Coordinates of C-alpha atoms in Angstrom, one line a residue:
Chain A
X149 CA -12.2 28.3 -36.0
X150 CA -10.0 25.7 -37.7
X151 CA -8.5 28.3 -40.3
X152 CA -6.4 29.7 -37.8
X153 CA -4.9 26.5 -36.4
X154 CA -1.0 26.3 -36.9
X155 CA -0.3 23.1 -35.1
X156 CA -2.1 21.1 -32.6
X157 CA -0.7 20.2 -29.2
X158 CA -1.5 16.8 -27.7
X159 CA -1.1 15.3 -24.4
X160 CA -2.1 11.5 -24.6
X161 CA -2.6 10.1 -21.2
X162 CA -3.2 6.7 -20.0
X163 CA -7.2 7.1 -19.5
X164 CA -7.8 10.3 -21.6
X165 CA -6.0 12.7 -24.2
X166 CA -6.3 16.5 -24.7
X167 CA -5.9 18.4 -27.7
X168 CA -5.2 22.0 -28.2
X169 CA -5.2 23.8 -31.6
X170 CA -2.5 26.3 -31.7
X171 CA -2.6 29.5 -33.8
X172 CA 0.9 31.2 -35.6
X173 CA 1.5 33.4 -32.8
X174 CA 1.3 30.7 -30.1
X175 CA -2.6 31.2 -28.7
X176 CA -5.0 28.4 -27.9
X177 CA -7.7 28.8 -30.8
X178 CA -9.3 25.2 -30.1
X179 CA -9.4 22.4 -27.8
X180 CA -11.0 18.7 -27.4
X181 CA -10.5 16.0 -25.0
X182 CA -11.8 12.3 -25.1
X183 CA -11.7 9.4 -23.2
X184 CA -9.4 7.5 -25.7
X185 CA -6.5 7.1 -23.3
X186 CA -3.5 4.6 -24.0
X187 CA -5.4 2.1 -21.6
X188 CA -8.4 1.8 -23.9
X189 CA -6.4 1.8 -27.4
X190 CA -4.6 -0.8 -29.7
X191 CA -1.8 0.8 -31.8
X192 CA -4.1 0.6 -34.9
X193 CA -6.8 2.6 -33.1
X194 CA -4.6 5.9 -32.7
X195 CA -5.1 7.6 -36.1
X196 CA -8.8 7.3 -36.0
X197 CA -8.8 8.8 -32.3
X198 CA -6.8 11.8 -33.5
X199 CA -8.9 12.4 -36.2
X200 CA -12.1 12.4 -34.0
X201 CA -10.3 15.1 -31.9
X202 CA -9.2 17.2 -34.9
X203 CA -13.0 16.9 -35.8
X204 CA -14.0 18.1 -32.6
X205 CA -11.7 21.3 -33.2
X206 CA -13.3 21.6 -36.7
X207 CA -10.1 21.4 -38.4
X208 CA -10.5 20.3 -41.9
X209 CA -9.4 16.9 -43.1
X210 CA -6.9 16.7 -45.9
X211 CA -4.9 20.0 -45.6
X212 CA -1.4 19.9 -44.2
X213 CA -1.1 19.7 -40.4
X214 CA 1.8 19.2 -37.8
X215 CA 0.9 17.5 -34.7
X216 CA 3.0 17.2 -31.5
X217 CA 2.4 14.6 -28.9
X218 CA 3.5 13.9 -25.4
X219 CA 2.6 11.2 -22.9
X220 CA 1.8 7.8 -23.0
X221 CA 1.1 7.2 -26.8
X222 CA 5.1 6.6 -26.9
X223 CA 4.8 4.1 -24.5
X224 CA 5.7 0.4 -25.5
X225 CA 1.8 -0.1 -25.1
X226 CA 1.1 2.8 -27.0
X227 CA 1.3 4.0 -30.6
X228 CA 4.8 4.0 -31.3
X229 CA 7.4 3.3 -28.8
X230 CA 9.6 6.6 -28.4
X231 CA 12.7 5.3 -26.6
X232 CA 13.5 7.1 -23.5
X233 CA 16.2 9.8 -23.2
X234 CA 18.4 9.1 -20.1
X235 CA 19.2 11.5 -17.2
X236 CA 20.9 14.0 -17.1
X237 CA 18.6 14.7 -20.1
X238 CA 18.5 18.0 -22.0
X239 CA 14.7 18.5 -22.2
X240 CA 15.3 21.2 -25.1
X241 CA 15.8 18.1 -27.4
X242 CA 12.5 16.3 -26.6
X243 CA 10.9 17.2 -30.4
X244 CA 14.3 16.4 -31.7
X245 CA 14.1 12.9 -30.1
X246 CA 10.3 12.4 -31.3
X247 CA 9.5 9.7 -33.6
X248 CA 6.8 9.7 -36.2
X249 CA 4.1 7.1 -35.9
X250 CA 2.3 5.0 -38.5
X251 CA -1.1 5.3 -40.1
X252 CA -1.9 9.0 -40.0
X253 CA -3.9 10.4 -42.8
X254 CA -2.3 12.0 -45.8
X255 CA -1.1 15.5 -45.1
X256 CA -1.0 14.8 -41.2
X257 CA 2.7 15.1 -39.9
X258 CA 2.7 13.6 -36.2
X259 CA 5.5 13.3 -33.8
X260 CA 5.4 11.7 -30.6
X261 CA 8.2 13.0 -27.7
X262 CA 10.1 10.5 -25.8
X263 CA 10.0 10.0 -22.0
X264 CA 13.1 10.0 -19.5
X265 CA 14.9 7.2 -17.8
X266 CA 17.1 6.4 -15.2
X267 CA 18.9 3.0 -15.8
X268 CA 20.9 2.9 -12.9
X269 CA 20.9 -0.9 -11.6
X270 CA 18.7 -0.7 -8.3
X271 CA 17.1 2.7 -9.1
X272 CA 15.5 2.2 -12.4
X273 CA 12.9 5.0 -12.9
X274 CA 10.7 6.3 -15.8
X275 CA 8.5 9.0 -16.4
X276 CA 6.5 10.0 -19.7
X277 CA 4.6 13.3 -19.9
X278 CA 6.3 15.0 -16.9
X279 CA 9.3 15.6 -19.0
X280 CA 7.1 18.0 -21.1
X281 CA 5.7 19.4 -18.3
X282 CA 9.2 20.2 -16.6
X283 CA 10.4 21.7 -20.1
X284 CA 7.3 24.2 -19.7
X285 CA 8.2 24.7 -16.4
X286 CA 11.8 26.0 -17.5
X287 CA 9.5 28.2 -19.9
X288 CA 7.1 29.6 -17.4
X289 CA 10.1 30.2 -14.6
X290 CA 13.0 31.5 -16.6
X291 CA 16.3 30.8 -14.8
X292 CA 14.8 28.3 -12.4
X293 CA 16.5 25.5 -11.0
X294 CA 16.1 23.3 -8.1
X295 CA 13.5 20.7 -7.0
X296 CA 9.9 20.4 -8.5
X297 CA 7.1 18.0 -7.6
X298 CA 4.5 16.7 -9.7
X299 CA 2.2 14.8 -7.5
X300 CA -0.6 12.4 -9.1
X301 CA -1.1 8.8 -9.4
X302 CA 2.8 8.3 -9.3
X303 CA 4.2 11.4 -7.9
X304 CA 7.5 12.8 -9.7
X305 CA 10.2 14.4 -7.8
X306 CA 13.0 16.3 -10.4
X307 CA 15.6 18.4 -9.9
X308 CA 16.0 20.8 -12.8
X309 CA 19.1 23.1 -13.7
X310 CA 17.5 25.4 -16.5
X311 CA 16.3 22.9 -19.2
X312 CA 18.4 20.1 -17.7
X313 CA 16.8 17.4 -15.9
X314 CA 19.5 16.3 -13.6
X315 CA 17.9 13.6 -11.4
X316 CA 14.3 12.4 -10.7
X317 CA 12.3 9.9 -8.5
X318 CA 8.8 8.3 -8.7
X319 CA 6.6 7.5 -5.7
X320 CA 3.3 5.5 -6.2
X321 CA 1.7 7.6 -3.3
X322 CA -1.6 8.4 -5.2
X323 CA -2.1 4.8 -6.2
X324 CA -1.1 3.3 -3.1
X325 CA -3.8 5.7 -1.3
X326 CA -6.6 4.4 -3.7
X327 CA -5.7 0.9 -3.2
X328 CA -5.6 0.9 0.7
X329 CA -8.8 3.2 1.1
X330 CA -10.7 0.9 -1.4
X331 CA -9.2 -2.7 -1.0
X332 CA -8.2 -2.9 2.7
X333 CA -9.9 -3.0 6.1
X334 CA -9.1 0.6 6.4
X335 CA -12.1 1.5 4.1
X336 CA -14.4 0.5 7.0
X337 CA -12.8 3.8 8.6
X338 CA -13.1 6.1 5.9
X339 CA -17.0 5.9 4.8
X340 CA -18.7 9.0 5.8
X341 CA -19.4 12.7 5.1
X342 CA -16.0 14.9 5.2
X343 CA -15.7 17.4 7.8
X344 CA -12.8 19.4 6.5
X345 CA -11.4 20.4 9.5
X346 CA -11.4 17.3 10.8
X347 CA -9.8 15.9 7.8
X348 CA -6.8 18.6 8.0
X349 CA -6.5 17.8 11.6
X350 CA -5.9 14.3 10.5
X351 CA -3.8 14.9 7.6
X352 CA -1.4 17.1 10.0
X353 CA -1.1 14.1 12.6
X354 CA -0.5 11.9 9.7
X355 CA 2.3 13.9 8.3
X356 CA 3.7 14.3 11.6
X357 CA 3.7 10.4 12.3
X358 CA 5.4 9.8 9.0
X359 CA 8.3 12.6 9.2
X360 CA 8.9 11.0 12.8
X361 CA 8.8 7.4 11.7
X362 CA 9.0 7.3 8.2
X363 CA 10.3 3.6 8.3
X364 CA 7.1 2.6 10.0
X365 CA 4.5 3.3 7.4
X366 CA 3.3 -0.4 7.5
X367 CA 2.6 0.0 11.4
X368 CA 1.3 3.5 11.3
X369 CA -1.5 2.5 8.3
X370 CA -3.2 0.4 11.1
X371 CA -3.6 3.7 13.1
X372 CA -6.5 4.4 10.7
X373 CA -8.4 1.6 12.1
X374 CA -7.0 1.7 15.8
X375 CA -7.8 5.6 16.0
X376 CA -11.5 4.9 14.8
X377 CA -11.6 1.8 17.5
X378 CA -10.1 3.0 20.3
X379 CA -10.1 6.7 20.1
X380 CA -13.1 7.4 18.5
X381 CA -11.8 9.3 15.3
X382 CA -14.1 10.4 12.8
X383 CA -14.1 9.1 9.2
X384 CA -12.6 12.6 8.2
X385 CA -9.7 12.4 10.7
X386 CA -8.9 8.9 9.4
X387 CA -9.0 10.0 5.9
X388 CA -6.8 13.0 6.4
X389 CA -4.6 10.6 8.5
X390 CA -4.0 8.2 6.0
X391 CA -3.4 10.8 3.6
X392 CA -0.8 12.5 5.8
X393 CA 0.9 9.4 6.4
X394 CA 1.6 8.6 2.7
X395 CA 2.3 12.0 1.6
X396 CA 4.4 12.5 4.8
X397 CA 6.4 9.3 4.1
X398 CA 7.1 10.4 0.5
X399 CA 8.3 13.6 1.6
X400 CA 10.6 12.1 4.3
X401 CA 12.0 10.0 1.5
X402 CA 12.9 12.8 -0.6
X403 CA 13.6 15.3 2.2
X404 CA 17.5 15.9 1.3
X405 CA 16.5 16.9 -2.4
X406 CA 16.5 20.2 -3.4
X407 CA 18.1 23.5 -1.8
X408 CA 15.8 26.3 -0.2
X409 CA 14.3 27.2 -3.3
X410 CA 10.7 27.6 -3.5
X411 CA 9.3 24.5 -4.7
X412 CA 7.0 24.6 -7.9
X413 CA 4.1 22.0 -7.5
X414 CA 2.7 20.7 -10.8
X415 CA -0.7 18.8 -10.2
X416 CA -4.3 19.3 -9.6
X417 CA -4.7 22.2 -7.0
X418 CA -6.3 19.9 -4.3
X419 CA -3.7 17.5 -4.5
X420 CA -1.2 20.3 -4.7
X421 CA -2.4 21.8 -1.7
X422 CA -1.6 18.8 0.3
X423 CA 1.9 18.6 -0.6
X424 CA 2.3 22.0 -0.1
X425 CA 1.0 21.5 3.5
X426 CA 3.4 18.4 4.3
X427 CA 6.4 20.3 2.7
X428 CA 5.8 23.5 4.9
X429 CA 6.1 20.6 7.9
X430 CA 9.5 20.3 6.8
X431 CA 9.9 24.1 6.4
X432 CA 10.1 24.1 2.6
X433 CA 8.2 26.9 0.8
X434 CA 6.2 25.7 -2.2
X435 CA 3.7 27.5 -4.8
X436 CA 1.3 25.6 -7.2
X437 CA 1.8 26.0 -11.1
X438 CA -0.9 25.0 -13.3
X439 CA -0.3 21.9 -15.0
X440 CA -1.8 22.4 -18.3
X441 CA 0.1 25.6 -18.4
X442 CA 3.2 23.3 -18.0
X443 CA 2.4 20.8 -20.4
X444 CA 1.3 23.8 -23.4
X445 CA 4.4 25.6 -22.6
X446 CA 6.4 22.4 -22.7
X447 CA 4.9 21.4 -26.2
X448 CA 5.5 25.0 -27.5
X449 CA 9.1 25.1 -26.6
X450 CA 9.9 21.6 -27.6
X451 CA 8.8 22.6 -30.9
X452 CA 10.6 26.1 -31.2
X453 CA 13.6 24.5 -30.0
X454 CA 13.7 21.7 -32.7
Chain B
X135 CA -16.2 -39.7 19.8
X136 CA -18.4 -37.4 21.5
X137 CA -18.5 -39.4 24.7
X138 CA -14.8 -38.4 25.5
X139 CA -15.0 -34.6 25.0
X140 CA -14.7 -32.6 28.4
X141 CA -14.4 -29.2 26.9
X142 CA -14.3 -27.5 23.6
X143 CA -11.9 -25.1 22.0
X144 CA -12.7 -22.7 19.4
X145 CA -10.6 -20.2 17.6
X146 CA -13.1 -17.8 16.0
X147 CA -11.6 -15.8 12.9
X148 CA -12.7 -13.1 10.6
X149 CA -13.3 -15.6 7.8
X150 CA -13.6 -18.8 9.4
X151 CA -13.8 -20.6 12.6
X152 CA -12.2 -23.7 14.0
X153 CA -13.2 -25.9 16.7
X154 CA -11.5 -28.9 18.8
X155 CA -12.8 -31.2 21.3
X156 CA -10.4 -31.5 24.2
X157 CA -10.6 -35.0 26.3
X158 CA -10.2 -34.6 30.2
X159 CA -6.5 -35.6 29.6
X160 CA -5.8 -32.7 27.2
X161 CA -5.7 -34.4 23.7
X162 CA -7.6 -33.6 20.8
X163 CA -10.7 -36.2 20.2
X164 CA -12.5 -34.3 17.5
X165 CA -12.2 -31.3 15.3
X166 CA -14.4 -29.1 13.0
X167 CA -14.0 -26.1 11.2
X168 CA -16.3 -23.8 9.1
X169 CA -16.8 -20.5 6.9
X170 CA -18.6 -18.9 9.6
X171 CA -16.1 -16.4 10.5
X172 CA -17.1 -13.1 12.0
X173 CA -17.5 -11.2 8.7
X174 CA -20.3 -13.5 7.6
X175 CA -22.2 -13.5 10.8
X176 CA -24.7 -11.3 12.7
X177 CA -24.7 -11.5 16.4
X178 CA -27.6 -13.6 16.3
X179 CA -26.3 -16.1 14.1
X180 CA -23.4 -17.3 16.6
X181 CA -25.6 -19.9 18.5
X182 CA -26.3 -21.8 15.6
X183 CA -23.2 -21.5 14.1
X184 CA -21.4 -22.9 17.1
X185 CA -24.2 -25.9 17.1
X186 CA -23.1 -26.8 13.5
X187 CA -19.4 -27.3 14.8
X188 CA -20.8 -29.3 17.8
X189 CA -22.8 -31.6 15.5
X190 CA -19.9 -32.2 12.9
X191 CA -17.9 -33.3 16.3
X192 CA -20.6 -35.6 17.0
X193 CA -21.2 -33.9 20.3
X194 CA -24.8 -34.7 21.8
X195 CA -27.1 -31.6 22.3
X196 CA -28.6 -31.0 25.7
X197 CA -25.6 -32.3 27.6
X198 CA -23.4 -29.9 30.0
X199 CA -20.5 -28.6 28.0
X200 CA -18.0 -26.2 28.6
X201 CA -16.9 -24.0 25.4
X202 CA -13.9 -21.6 25.4
X203 CA -13.3 -19.0 22.2
X204 CA -10.7 -16.7 21.5
X205 CA -10.5 -14.3 18.4
X206 CA -13.0 -12.0 16.9
X207 CA -16.3 -13.7 18.3
X208 CA -15.3 -11.0 21.0
X209 CA -15.0 -7.9 18.6
X210 CA -17.4 -5.4 18.7
X211 CA -19.0 -6.6 15.3
X212 CA -18.8 -10.3 16.8
X213 CA -20.9 -12.3 19.3
X214 CA -20.6 -10.1 22.3
X215 CA -17.6 -7.8 22.9
X216 CA -15.0 -8.9 25.2
X217 CA -13.3 -5.7 26.4
X218 CA -9.5 -5.8 25.6
X219 CA -6.8 -6.3 28.3
X220 CA -4.0 -3.4 28.1
X221 CA -0.7 -4.0 27.9
X222 CA 1.5 -4.9 29.8
X223 CA -1.0 -7.5 30.2
X224 CA -1.0 -10.7 32.1
X225 CA -1.9 -13.1 29.6
X226 CA -2.6 -15.8 32.6
X227 CA -5.9 -13.8 33.2
X228 CA -7.1 -14.2 29.8
X229 CA -10.1 -16.6 30.7
X230 CA -10.7 -14.9 33.9
X231 CA -11.7 -11.7 31.8
X232 CA -13.9 -13.7 29.4
X233 CA -17.1 -12.7 28.9
X234 CA -20.1 -14.7 28.4
X235 CA -22.3 -14.5 25.2
X236 CA -25.9 -14.8 24.9
X237 CA -28.3 -17.4 23.2
X238 CA -26.3 -20.3 23.9
X239 CA -28.6 -23.7 24.3
X240 CA -29.3 -25.1 27.6
X241 CA -26.3 -26.7 29.3
X242 CA -23.7 -24.9 27.1
X243 CA -21.5 -22.8 29.2
X244 CA -19.7 -20.5 26.6
X245 CA -17.1 -18.1 27.4
X246 CA -15.1 -15.5 25.0
X247 CA -11.7 -14.1 25.8
X248 CA -10.4 -10.5 25.5
X249 CA -7.9 -9.3 22.9
X250 CA -5.3 -7.1 23.9
X251 CA -4.8 -3.2 23.4
X252 CA -2.7 -0.5 23.7
X253 CA -4.0 2.9 24.1
X254 CA -1.2 5.1 24.1
X255 CA -2.2 8.3 22.0
X256 CA -0.4 8.0 18.8
X257 CA 0.5 4.4 19.0
X258 CA -2.9 3.0 19.6
X259 CA -3.1 -0.9 18.7
X260 CA -5.1 -4.2 19.0
X261 CA -5.0 -7.9 18.7
X262 CA -7.6 -10.5 19.1
X263 CA -6.5 -14.1 18.8
X264 CA -2.6 -13.7 19.1
X265 CA -2.8 -13.1 22.7
X266 CA -4.0 -16.6 23.1
X267 CA -1.2 -17.9 21.0
X268 CA 1.4 -15.7 22.8
X269 CA -0.1 -17.3 26.3
X270 CA 0.5 -20.9 24.5
X271 CA 4.1 -19.8 23.4
X272 CA 4.6 -19.1 26.8
X273 CA 3.5 -22.8 27.6
X274 CA 5.4 -24.3 24.5
X275 CA 8.7 -22.5 25.5
X276 CA 9.0 -22.6 29.0
X277 CA 10.8 -19.6 30.4
X278 CA 11.0 -17.8 27.0
X279 CA 11.2 -14.1 27.1
X280 CA 11.9 -11.9 24.4
X281 CA 10.7 -10.9 20.8
X282 CA 7.8 -13.2 19.0
X283 CA 6.6 -12.4 15.4
X284 CA 3.3 -13.6 14.3
X285 CA 3.1 -13.0 10.5
X286 CA -0.1 -12.9 8.7
X287 CA -2.9 -10.4 7.0
X288 CA -1.8 -8.2 10.0
X289 CA 1.5 -9.1 11.3
X290 CA 1.9 -8.7 15.1
X291 CA 5.7 -7.9 16.8
X292 CA 5.2 -8.9 20.4
X293 CA 7.6 -8.9 23.5
X294 CA 6.9 -11.4 26.0
X295 CA 8.3 -11.9 29.7
X296 CA 6.9 -15.1 30.7
X297 CA 3.5 -14.9 30.4
X298 CA 3.5 -11.3 30.4
X299 CA 2.9 -9.3 27.3
X300 CA 5.1 -6.2 28.0
X301 CA 4.3 -4.5 24.4
X302 CA 3.3 -5.1 20.9
X303 CA 2.8 -3.6 17.3
X304 CA 1.0 -4.3 14.3
X305 CA 1.9 -4.1 10.6
X306 CA -0.5 -4.4 7.7
X307 CA 2.0 -6.0 5.5
X308 CA 0.1 -8.9 4.2
X309 CA -3.1 -7.0 3.1
X310 CA -1.1 -4.3 1.9
X311 CA 0.8 -6.8 -0.5
X312 CA -2.5 -8.0 -1.7
X313 CA -3.8 -4.5 -2.3
X314 CA -0.9 -3.5 -4.2
X315 CA -0.7 -7.2 -6.1
X316 CA -4.2 -6.9 -7.3
X317 CA -5.3 -3.3 -7.8
X318 CA -2.4 -1.5 -8.7
X319 CA -0.3 -1.3 -12.0
X320 CA 2.3 -3.7 -10.4
X321 CA -0.1 -6.6 -11.0
X322 CA 1.0 -6.1 -14.8
X323 CA 4.5 -7.2 -13.8
X324 CA 3.8 -10.1 -11.5
X325 CA 1.5 -12.3 -13.8
X326 CA 3.1 -15.6 -14.9
X327 CA 4.3 -18.9 -13.9
X328 CA 6.4 -18.8 -10.6
X329 CA 10.2 -19.7 -10.9
X330 CA 11.3 -20.3 -7.2
X331 CA 14.9 -19.5 -7.8
X332 CA 14.0 -16.1 -9.2
X333 CA 11.4 -15.2 -6.5
X334 CA 14.0 -15.7 -4.0
X335 CA 16.4 -13.4 -5.8
X336 CA 13.7 -11.0 -6.0
X337 CA 12.7 -11.3 -2.3
X338 CA 16.5 -11.0 -1.1
X339 CA 17.0 -7.9 -3.6
X340 CA 13.7 -6.6 -2.0
X341 CA 15.1 -6.9 1.6
X342 CA 18.0 -5.4 1.0
X343 CA 16.6 -2.3 -0.7
X344 CA 14.1 -1.8 2.3
X345 CA 16.7 -2.1 4.8
X346 CA 19.3 0.4 3.1
X347 CA 16.1 2.9 2.7
X348 CA 13.2 2.0 4.7
X349 CA 11.8 5.4 4.4
X350 CA 11.6 5.0 0.6
X351 CA 9.2 2.5 0.3
X352 CA 6.7 4.4 -1.8
X353 CA 9.3 4.6 -4.2
X354 CA 10.9 1.4 -3.9
X355 CA 7.7 0.1 -4.8
X356 CA 7.8 1.6 -8.4
X357 CA 10.7 -0.4 -9.2
X358 CA 8.5 -3.6 -9.3
X359 CA 7.4 -1.8 -12.6
X360 CA 10.9 -0.6 -13.8
X361 CA 12.5 -3.5 -13.0
X362 CA 10.2 -5.1 -15.6
X363 CA 10.2 -2.5 -18.1
X364 CA 13.9 -1.3 -17.9
X365 CA 16.0 -4.5 -16.6
X366 CA 13.9 -7.3 -18.0
X367 CA 13.0 -8.7 -14.7
X368 CA 10.6 -11.6 -14.8
X369 CA 7.1 -11.9 -12.9
X370 CA 8.8 -14.4 -10.4
X371 CA 11.5 -11.6 -9.8
X372 CA 8.9 -8.9 -9.3
X373 CA 6.7 -10.9 -7.2
X374 CA 9.5 -11.8 -5.0
X375 CA 11.0 -7.8 -4.9
X376 CA 7.8 -6.7 -3.9
X377 CA 7.3 -9.6 -1.1
X378 CA 10.9 -8.7 0.3
X379 CA 10.6 -4.7 -0.1
X380 CA 7.3 -4.7 2.1
X381 CA 8.7 -7.8 4.8
X382 CA 12.0 -5.8 4.8
X383 CA 10.3 -2.3 5.6
X384 CA 8.4 -3.8 8.4
X385 CA 11.6 -5.7 9.8
X386 CA 13.5 -2.1 9.4
X387 CA 10.8 -0.7 11.5
X388 CA 10.9 -3.1 14.3
X389 CA 14.7 -3.9 14.2
X390 CA 15.5 -2.8 17.5
X391 CA 12.9 -4.7 19.3
X392 CA 13.9 -7.8 21.4
X393 CA 17.5 -9.1 22.3
X394 CA 19.7 -11.7 21.0
X395 CA 17.1 -14.5 21.7
X396 CA 15.9 -16.7 18.6
X397 CA 12.9 -15.3 17.5
X398 CA 9.8 -17.8 17.3
X399 CA 7.8 -17.1 14.2
X400 CA 4.1 -18.2 14.7
X401 CA 2.1 -18.4 11.2
X402 CA 1.9 -20.2 7.9
X403 CA 4.9 -21.9 7.3
X404 CA 5.7 -20.4 3.8
X405 CA 5.2 -16.7 5.2
X406 CA 6.9 -17.5 8.3
X407 CA 10.3 -18.9 6.2
X408 CA 10.0 -15.3 4.3
X409 CA 10.1 -13.4 7.8
X410 CA 12.9 -15.9 8.7
X411 CA 14.9 -15.2 5.6
X412 CA 14.4 -11.4 6.2
X413 CA 15.5 -11.4 9.7
X414 CA 18.6 -13.1 9.1
X415 CA 19.6 -10.3 6.7
X416 CA 19.9 -8.2 9.7
X417 CA 21.6 -11.0 11.9
X418 CA 18.6 -12.6 13.6
X419 CA 18.0 -16.0 14.0
X420 CA 14.5 -17.6 14.1
X421 CA 12.5 -20.7 14.5
X422 CA 9.0 -21.3 13.2
X423 CA 6.4 -22.5 15.9
X424 CA 3.2 -24.2 14.6
X425 CA 0.2 -21.6 14.8
X426 CA -2.6 -24.1 15.7
X427 CA -0.3 -25.5 18.3
X428 CA 0.2 -22.2 19.6
X429 CA -3.6 -21.5 19.7
X430 CA -4.6 -24.7 21.4
X431 CA -1.7 -24.6 24.2
X432 CA -3.2 -21.1 25.0
X433 CA -6.8 -22.1 25.1
X434 CA -5.8 -24.9 27.3
X435 CA -3.5 -22.8 29.4
X436 CA -6.1 -20.2 29.9
X437 CA -8.7 -22.7 31.0
X438 CA -6.1 -24.1 33.6
X439 CA -5.2 -20.9 34.9
X440 CA -8.9 -19.8 35.5

């Protein structure tokens, strides 16, 4: 298999890393993944972690090889810092702004793409990895302009004009959900088997409450508990309500972003489905676009535009 | 000491319990506390936990004794459930609505006061313990009507008309702060020695951001991290900013409650000072009222009004 690999695309995340061997005609001919995410590596450990992935893909050591990397390998705590581009950012220039990390084996030419930041006082923001998915989106949806949403641990809202990222914002919704569901009194209301219809009803109630009073989040959260205590709400309803409250509040905060276009949602299918349901509540249409397709299309596009 | 105790006042919380021996003329002549809060006790364990407190106060076993209890002992998971009063609630009737728990030793007459709830669909809410502090407040500030705020793990906002509790709301601000500060990526930005002036500056920045965009909380939270990452903000600033964002968002959610009266703040001095600083940002005056004074005045008043 290794013979036909022309270059290697790598998405280096916080908790894991994925690599794909790409043939000369752009097809994926090999792939590998590991748990060697940024959170587990010192800078010196990256070359060996990369070599392991190449070995897993049966790519012979020693031969010349080009590797293009996006994500957390370029963070300050990563392999080598790849300074942020600033918005408005031309995403076509991602590979051009990439840095070459140290310590790779002879013959291996690795580059790490930058993330994007906003330095405005009072609205500082950063992304690493999503900028590559957004470049990929511009390849997958030629001519697209408008709002795209990337649900996840830290969800990103981004306005694109072709390959130009004009502005973006983050929301800690996914991580806040986990912290509240596991480490507050609300956890007592969430334990139990999931009944999907009840969870959906709870989610819709949560979105409705959040859209009506998005500034009341810290109070509405307590209704996860009082709903169980006073109104006999089930754990499934409570779990859906918590999720709906948080996603609904996030949507309320960004509701004036974008226009009437269908909103691409890039992320895990289950999570994107919830965002789609929430966006529908404010009359916005959306569609799910595969996240891995976006990452790969972004790395391919960055390399071609070099 | 035990000889002069006419009755015993008890505040039974989730994580600890406090008891006071009250003389016939209303003075405190003994006190005791323990870690035997509701979270650590089965219903059967309460009588022994109470006996230990009485022993600590040198109150002789066997003699007739009256004990009036407020707080979580009356929760469903407590000693014996004391059903909630509903708002609007006449707090003068708290002792009248108290329940007698099981298993106390001969001669001991114990009563547990109810909490207060709101059952309105979509705005269910509960308090247990704070209703007694509010009754106490009406005793400490005769003729007071208006808004009182009780900062804590679950902060309560309450509108009083004398001894009548007309409405109230909860906010999980304290518990959300702890969950985010300890169990999210934000913890990396908070570790370090506290420089008070930087923390205050961060707090004020957080309150300002929250009051300007209270619906953007889930995004503004990320600025704790980006402030450290992009603008070199110190851990002290970040800690203050997180606190200011949450308290400011809570205040924004309740900003149309109450009138122009000075707002009594009932809780720990340090936390009440932060709420006072936040309330000042929307032009509201406040004063700190000692929380233990309120609890004791509330139990005394409830007993006298029986």
